[in-house]
Amino acid sequence: MKDIDVIAVLQDPVRRRLYEYVAAQGREVGRNEAAEAAGVARTLAAHHLDRLAEAGLLESGSRRLTGRSGPGAGRPAKVYTRARVERSVSLPARDYRTAAELLAEAAEEAGLDAGLCAAARRRGESLRGAAAPCGGLEEAMEVLAARGYEPHLEGGEGGEGGGGAQEGEGGRERVVRMRNCPFHAVAERFPPLVCGMNLALLEGLIGVDGPVRARMDARPGECCVVVEASKDNEH
């Protein structure tokens, strides 16, 4: 199926809601959960979820959602996660990815890491404009979401997605992780160069003198940068 046909699958509003919900969870989602989140019947949700899987937008599997095994544990349920494959449409056809990879290759061979990071930090500052550095994790999440990073809050007593404080009382420090790297395809080929560029860009975007800071903390399947409370502003 061509990318343009795949993207057309999301034209249906219910199907798109289901896709966006599954994609936002960062884990396997069952039919019942997806149906409840989208406000539709389970049979309708199952139809649309399978259609998304057929189009390659979701990946499907099966597991027991009860967490039990053996006799009486129930039948495995069908679950869905966002597919790792990228889809894009450009009319007329453009090939910015090849250009980005060639530029990254040349920069890496010429040892231009420092110059690239300086340019990225300036670009981040330019995108922030006259605004002050981000005042907290929630504000940082709004900025990151607008740039396509798909941020989510992790840590603290309430676990992922909980609360509004910078740290959970009596729990782990909270950090903002990102399920999407906008530079993923190029970062896979040139990780030190592109991840360093990404960190510098986000430092400029959220600021380096405010109550939050960006730092490297790579984890498989997510952006290599996290945002946390600045050490100078911890209580």
mmCIF file of C-alpha atoms in Angstrom:
data_model
loop_
_atom_site.group_PDB
_atom_site.id
_atom_site.type_symbol
_atom_site.label_atom_id
_atom_site.label_comp_id
_atom_site.label_asym_id
_atom_site.label_seq_id
_atom_site.Cartn_x
_atom_site.Cartn_y
_atom_site.Cartn_z
ATOM 1 C CA MET A 1 0.000 0.000 0.000
ATOM 2 C CA LYS A 2 1.391 3.417 -0.978
ATOM 3 C CA ASP A 3 1.970 5.989 1.757
ATOM 4 C CA ILE A 4 -0.752 8.257 0.400
ATOM 5 C CA ASP A 5 -3.253 5.373 0.607
ATOM 6 C CA VAL A 6 -2.119 4.535 4.128
ATOM 7 C CA ILE A 7 -2.588 8.115 5.305
ATOM 8 C CA ALA A 8 -6.018 8.199 3.645
ATOM 9 C CA VAL A 9 -7.065 5.415 6.038
ATOM 10 C CA LEU A 10 -7.011 8.043 8.818
ATOM 11 C CA GLN A 11 -9.670 10.125 7.081
ATOM 12 C CA ASP A 12 -12.401 8.371 9.057
ATOM 13 C CA PRO A 13 -12.782 10.391 12.324
ATOM 14 C CA VAL A 14 -13.383 7.332 14.557
ATOM 15 C CA ARG A 15 -10.411 5.513 13.054
ATOM 16 C CA ARG A 16 -8.230 8.542 13.565
ATOM 17 C CA ARG A 17 -9.284 8.883 17.223
ATOM 18 C CA LEU A 18 -8.447 5.241 17.814
ATOM 19 C CA TYR A 19 -5.060 5.595 16.125
ATOM 20 C CA GLU A 20 -4.184 8.729 18.081
ATOM 21 C CA TYR A 21 -5.168 7.083 21.362
ATOM 22 C CA VAL A 22 -3.114 3.933 20.768
ATOM 23 C CA ALA A 23 -0.134 5.982 19.546
ATOM 24 C CA ALA A 24 -0.230 8.199 22.644
ATOM 25 C CA GLN A 25 -0.075 5.323 25.138
ATOM 26 C CA GLY A 26 3.375 3.981 24.271
ATOM 27 C CA ARG A 27 2.255 0.442 25.198
ATOM 28 C CA GLU A 28 -0.092 -2.310 24.069
ATOM 29 C CA VAL A 29 -3.771 -1.343 24.076
ATOM 30 C CA GLY A 30 -6.694 -3.777 24.073
ATOM 31 C CA ARG A 31 -9.937 -3.386 22.142
ATOM 32 C CA ASN A 32 -12.055 -2.621 25.185
ATOM 33 C CA GLU A 33 -9.757 0.146 26.370
ATOM 34 C CA ALA A 34 -9.521 1.687 22.902
ATOM 35 C CA ALA A 35 -13.298 1.531 22.419
ATOM 36 C CA GLU A 36 -13.939 3.240 25.756
ATOM 37 C CA ALA A 37 -11.381 5.952 25.011
ATOM 38 C CA ALA A 38 -12.922 6.670 21.596
ATOM 39 C CA GLY A 39 -16.486 6.458 22.880
ATOM 40 C CA VAL A 40 -17.575 3.741 20.441
ATOM 41 C CA ALA A 41 -18.796 0.146 20.664
ATOM 42 C CA ARG A 42 -16.184 -2.589 20.990
ATOM 43 C CA THR A 43 -17.197 -4.234 17.690
ATOM 44 C CA LEU A 44 -16.770 -0.945 15.819
ATOM 45 C CA ALA A 45 -13.437 -0.292 17.522
ATOM 46 C CA ALA A 46 -12.246 -3.802 16.612
ATOM 47 C CA HIS A 47 -13.125 -3.225 12.957
ATOM 48 C CA HIS A 48 -11.239 0.074 12.779
ATOM 49 C CA LEU A 49 -8.243 -1.192 14.760
ATOM 50 C CA ASP A 50 -7.868 -4.159 12.415
ATOM 51 C CA ARG A 51 -8.149 -1.801 9.443
ATOM 52 C CA LEU A 52 -5.326 0.310 10.892
ATOM 53 C CA ALA A 53 -3.232 -2.834 11.378
ATOM 54 C CA GLU A 54 -3.895 -3.947 7.797
ATOM 55 C CA ALA A 55 -2.708 -0.534 6.582
ATOM 56 C CA GLY A 56 0.510 -0.876 8.594
ATOM 57 C CA LEU A 57 -0.249 2.034 10.941
ATOM 58 C CA LEU A 58 -0.632 -0.253 13.957
ATOM 59 C CA GLU A 59 0.940 -3.566 14.893
ATOM 60 C CA SER A 60 -1.242 -6.211 16.491
ATOM 61 C CA GLY A 61 -0.587 -9.174 18.745
ATOM 62 C CA SER A 62 -2.287 -11.067 21.536
ATOM 63 C CA ARG A 63 -1.759 -11.533 25.246
ATOM 64 C CA ARG A 64 -3.766 -12.177 28.391
ATOM 65 C CA LEU A 65 -4.756 -8.817 29.824
ATOM 66 C CA THR A 66 -5.523 -10.345 33.243
ATOM 67 C CA GLY A 67 -1.832 -10.892 33.941
ATOM 68 C CA ARG A 68 -2.557 -14.511 34.875
ATOM 69 C CA SER A 69 -1.603 -17.715 33.074
ATOM 70 C CA GLY A 70 -2.724 -21.321 33.119
ATOM 71 C CA PRO A 71 -6.242 -22.753 33.480
ATOM 72 C CA GLY A 72 -8.889 -20.135 34.172
ATOM 73 C CA ALA A 73 -6.742 -17.249 32.984
ATOM 74 C CA GLY A 74 -8.982 -16.612 29.990
ATOM 75 C CA ARG A 75 -8.236 -16.393 26.301
ATOM 76 C CA PRO A 76 -5.537 -14.039 25.020
ATOM 77 C CA ALA A 77 -6.932 -10.687 23.870
ATOM 78 C CA LYS A 78 -5.909 -8.811 20.762
ATOM 79 C CA VAL A 79 -3.708 -5.805 21.490
ATOM 80 C CA TYR A 80 -2.329 -2.990 19.362
ATOM 81 C CA THR A 81 0.688 -0.673 19.346
ATOM 82 C CA ARG A 82 1.817 2.022 16.931
ATOM 83 C CA ALA A 83 3.892 0.671 14.037
ATOM 84 C CA ARG A 84 7.519 1.779 13.912
ATOM 85 C CA VAL A 85 7.463 2.419 10.155
ATOM 86 C CA GLU A 86 7.389 6.051 8.993
ATOM 87 C CA ARG A 87 4.845 7.335 6.491
ATOM 88 C CA SER A 88 5.044 10.608 4.595
ATOM 89 C CA VAL A 89 3.537 12.210 1.538
ATOM 90 C CA SER A 90 5.005 15.051 -0.504
ATOM 91 C CA LEU A 91 3.295 16.498 -3.558
ATOM 92 C CA PRO A 92 5.229 16.893 -5.764
ATOM 93 C CA ALA A 93 7.806 14.318 -4.632
ATOM 94 C CA ARG A 94 10.643 15.625 -2.457
ATOM 95 C CA ASP A 95 13.570 13.785 -0.853
ATOM 96 C CA TYR A 96 14.700 15.838 2.125
ATOM 97 C CA ARG A 97 15.826 12.715 3.995
ATOM 98 C CA THR A 98 18.601 11.964 1.487
ATOM 99 C CA ALA A 99 19.751 15.588 1.635
ATOM 100 C CA ALA A 100 19.766 15.481 5.454
ATOM 101 C CA GLU A 101 21.763 12.248 5.482
ATOM 102 C CA LEU A 102 24.326 13.607 3.013
ATOM 103 C CA LEU A 103 24.746 16.795 5.042
ATOM 104 C CA ALA A 104 25.066 14.781 8.258
ATOM 105 C CA GLU A 105 27.659 12.506 6.661
ATOM 106 C CA ALA A 106 29.696 15.479 5.455
ATOM 107 C CA ALA A 107 29.449 17.225 8.844
ATOM 108 C CA GLU A 108 30.550 14.088 10.663
ATOM 109 C CA GLU A 109 33.519 13.516 8.355
ATOM 110 C CA ALA A 110 34.587 17.156 8.672
ATOM 111 C CA GLY A 111 34.245 17.149 12.479
ATOM 112 C CA LEU A 112 31.661 19.917 12.477
ATOM 113 C CA ASP A 113 29.819 18.711 15.597
ATOM 114 C CA ALA A 114 30.493 21.880 17.598
ATOM 115 C CA GLY A 115 29.435 24.171 14.773
ATOM 116 C CA LEU A 116 26.250 22.166 14.189
ATOM 117 C CA CYS A 117 25.340 22.281 17.884
ATOM 118 C CA ALA A 118 25.938 26.030 18.010
ATOM 119 C CA ALA A 119 23.675 26.523 14.996
ATOM 120 C CA ALA A 120 21.019 24.239 16.536
ATOM 121 C CA ARG A 121 21.058 26.165 19.822
ATOM 122 C CA ARG A 122 20.655 29.443 17.936
ATOM 123 C CA ARG A 123 17.736 27.964 16.006
ATOM 124 C CA GLY A 124 16.082 26.851 19.249
ATOM 125 C CA GLU A 125 16.488 30.340 20.698
ATOM 126 C CA SER A 126 15.054 31.813 17.507
ATOM 127 C CA LEU A 127 12.017 29.517 17.729
ATOM 128 C CA ARG A 128 11.492 30.560 21.369
ATOM 129 C CA GLY A 129 11.711 34.199 20.343
ATOM 130 C CA ALA A 130 11.253 36.792 23.090
ATOM 131 C CA ALA A 131 9.614 34.270 25.453
ATOM 132 C CA ALA A 132 11.315 33.508 28.762
ATOM 133 C CA PRO A 133 12.765 30.023 29.384
ATOM 134 C CA CYS A 134 10.118 27.414 30.178
ATOM 135 C CA GLY A 135 8.836 27.924 33.717
ATOM 136 C CA GLY A 136 8.196 24.263 34.541
ATOM 137 C CA LEU A 137 7.728 20.768 33.192
ATOM 138 C CA GLU A 138 4.142 21.342 32.066
ATOM 139 C CA GLU A 139 5.137 24.376 30.010
ATOM 140 C CA ALA A 140 8.054 22.430 28.556
ATOM 141 C CA MET A 141 5.669 19.629 27.572
ATOM 142 C CA GLU A 142 3.465 22.096 25.678
ATOM 143 C CA VAL A 143 6.485 23.426 23.790
ATOM 144 C CA LEU A 144 7.721 19.921 22.980
ATOM 145 C CA ALA A 145 4.280 18.708 21.892
ATOM 146 C CA ALA A 146 4.027 21.602 19.450
ATOM 147 C CA ARG A 147 7.307 20.424 17.864
ATOM 148 C CA GLY A 148 6.099 16.807 17.473
ATOM 149 C CA TYR A 149 8.139 15.195 20.275
ATOM 150 C CA GLU A 150 5.114 13.491 21.938
ATOM 151 C CA PRO A 151 6.230 14.217 25.520
ATOM 152 C CA HIS A 152 4.985 12.327 28.573
ATOM 153 C CA LEU A 153 5.717 12.812 32.252
ATOM 154 C CA GLU A 154 7.431 9.946 34.022
ATOM 155 C CA GLY A 155 8.385 9.327 37.617
ATOM 156 C CA GLY A 156 7.132 10.568 40.946
ATOM 157 C CA GLU A 157 4.819 8.811 43.361
ATOM 158 C CA GLY A 158 1.955 8.769 40.875
ATOM 159 C CA GLY A 159 4.055 7.213 38.096
ATOM 160 C CA GLU A 160 3.818 8.123 34.446
ATOM 161 C CA GLY A 161 1.499 10.940 33.553
ATOM 162 C CA GLY A 162 0.647 11.937 37.109
ATOM 163 C CA GLY A 163 0.467 15.243 38.902
ATOM 164 C CA GLY A 164 1.779 18.658 38.151
ATOM 165 C CA ALA A 165 4.751 19.174 40.447
ATOM 166 C CA GLN A 166 8.312 18.996 39.324
ATOM 167 C CA GLU A 167 8.895 16.069 41.688
ATOM 168 C CA GLY A 168 6.606 13.509 43.258
ATOM 169 C CA GLU A 169 6.508 13.758 47.032
ATOM 170 C CA GLY A 170 8.325 10.766 48.423
ATOM 171 C CA GLY A 171 8.860 9.372 44.921
ATOM 172 C CA ARG A 172 11.232 9.477 42.033
ATOM 173 C CA GLU A 173 12.154 12.714 40.337
ATOM 174 C CA ARG A 174 9.891 13.494 37.449
ATOM 175 C CA VAL A 175 11.285 13.789 33.964
ATOM 176 C CA VAL A 176 9.684 14.508 30.631
ATOM 177 C CA ARG A 177 10.473 11.775 28.116
ATOM 178 C CA MET A 178 9.537 11.892 24.440
ATOM 179 C CA ARG A 179 8.079 9.021 22.470
ATOM 180 C CA ASN A 180 8.987 10.576 19.127
ATOM 181 C CA CYS A 181 12.210 11.956 17.713
ATOM 182 C CA PRO A 182 11.492 14.231 14.736
ATOM 183 C CA PHE A 183 14.973 13.393 13.418
ATOM 184 C CA HIS A 184 14.685 9.619 13.939
ATOM 185 C CA ALA A 185 15.666 8.438 10.438
ATOM 186 C CA VAL A 186 18.871 10.511 10.344
ATOM 187 C CA ALA A 187 19.622 9.929 14.044
ATOM 188 C CA GLU A 188 19.668 6.168 13.437
ATOM 189 C CA ARG A 189 22.540 6.570 10.959
ATOM 190 C CA PHE A 190 24.454 9.345 12.741
ATOM 191 C CA PRO A 191 23.492 9.115 16.435
ATOM 192 C CA PRO A 192 26.265 11.177 18.110
ATOM 193 C CA LEU A 193 25.995 13.998 15.593
ATOM 194 C CA VAL A 194 22.193 14.219 15.367
ATOM 195 C CA CYS A 195 21.472 13.526 19.033
ATOM 196 C CA GLY A 196 23.929 16.248 20.001
ATOM 197 C CA MET A 197 22.218 18.605 17.567
ATOM 198 C CA ASN A 198 18.835 17.678 19.032
ATOM 199 C CA LEU A 199 19.996 18.382 22.589
ATOM 200 C CA ALA A 200 21.376 21.788 21.573
ATOM 201 C CA LEU A 201 18.149 22.638 19.733
ATOM 202 C CA LEU A 202 16.057 21.817 22.808
ATOM 203 C CA GLU A 203 18.413 23.749 25.085
ATOM 204 C CA GLY A 204 17.771 26.804 22.959
ATOM 205 C CA LEU A 205 14.038 26.091 22.753
ATOM 206 C CA ILE A 206 13.315 25.644 26.475
ATOM 207 C CA GLY A 207 16.201 27.746 27.786
ATOM 208 C CA VAL A 208 19.251 26.908 29.878
ATOM 209 C CA ASP A 209 18.790 29.491 32.655
ATOM 210 C CA GLY A 210 15.279 28.559 33.784
ATOM 211 C CA PRO A 211 13.851 25.982 36.208
ATOM 212 C CA VAL A 212 14.063 23.118 33.709
ATOM 213 C CA ARG A 213 16.898 21.716 31.630
ATOM 214 C CA ALA A 214 17.407 19.233 28.794
ATOM 215 C CA ARG A 215 19.966 16.433 29.041
ATOM 216 C CA MET A 216 20.898 13.202 27.287
ATOM 217 C CA ASP A 217 19.326 9.994 28.556
ATOM 218 C CA ALA A 218 18.874 7.625 25.620
ATOM 219 C CA ARG A 219 16.338 4.814 25.887
ATOM 220 C CA PRO A 220 15.308 2.409 23.093
ATOM 221 C CA GLY A 221 12.276 3.542 21.131
ATOM 222 C CA GLU A 222 12.282 7.112 22.465
ATOM 223 C CA CYS A 223 14.031 10.426 21.901
ATOM 224 C CA CYS A 224 17.564 10.530 23.316
ATOM 225 C CA VAL A 225 16.867 13.742 25.284
ATOM 226 C CA VAL A 226 14.841 14.183 28.477
ATOM 227 C CA VAL A 227 13.759 17.345 30.279
ATOM 228 C CA GLU A 228 13.886 17.620 34.065
ATOM 229 C CA ALA A 229 13.989 20.169 36.867
ATOM 230 C CA SER A 230 17.247 22.101 36.819
ATOM 231 C CA LYS A 231 19.573 21.122 39.654
ATOM 232 C CA ASP A 232 19.976 24.803 40.518
ATOM 233 C CA ASN A 233 16.220 25.129 41.036
ATOM 234 C CA GLU A 234 15.499 22.008 43.108
ATOM 235 C CA HIS A 235 14.031 22.468 46.547
#
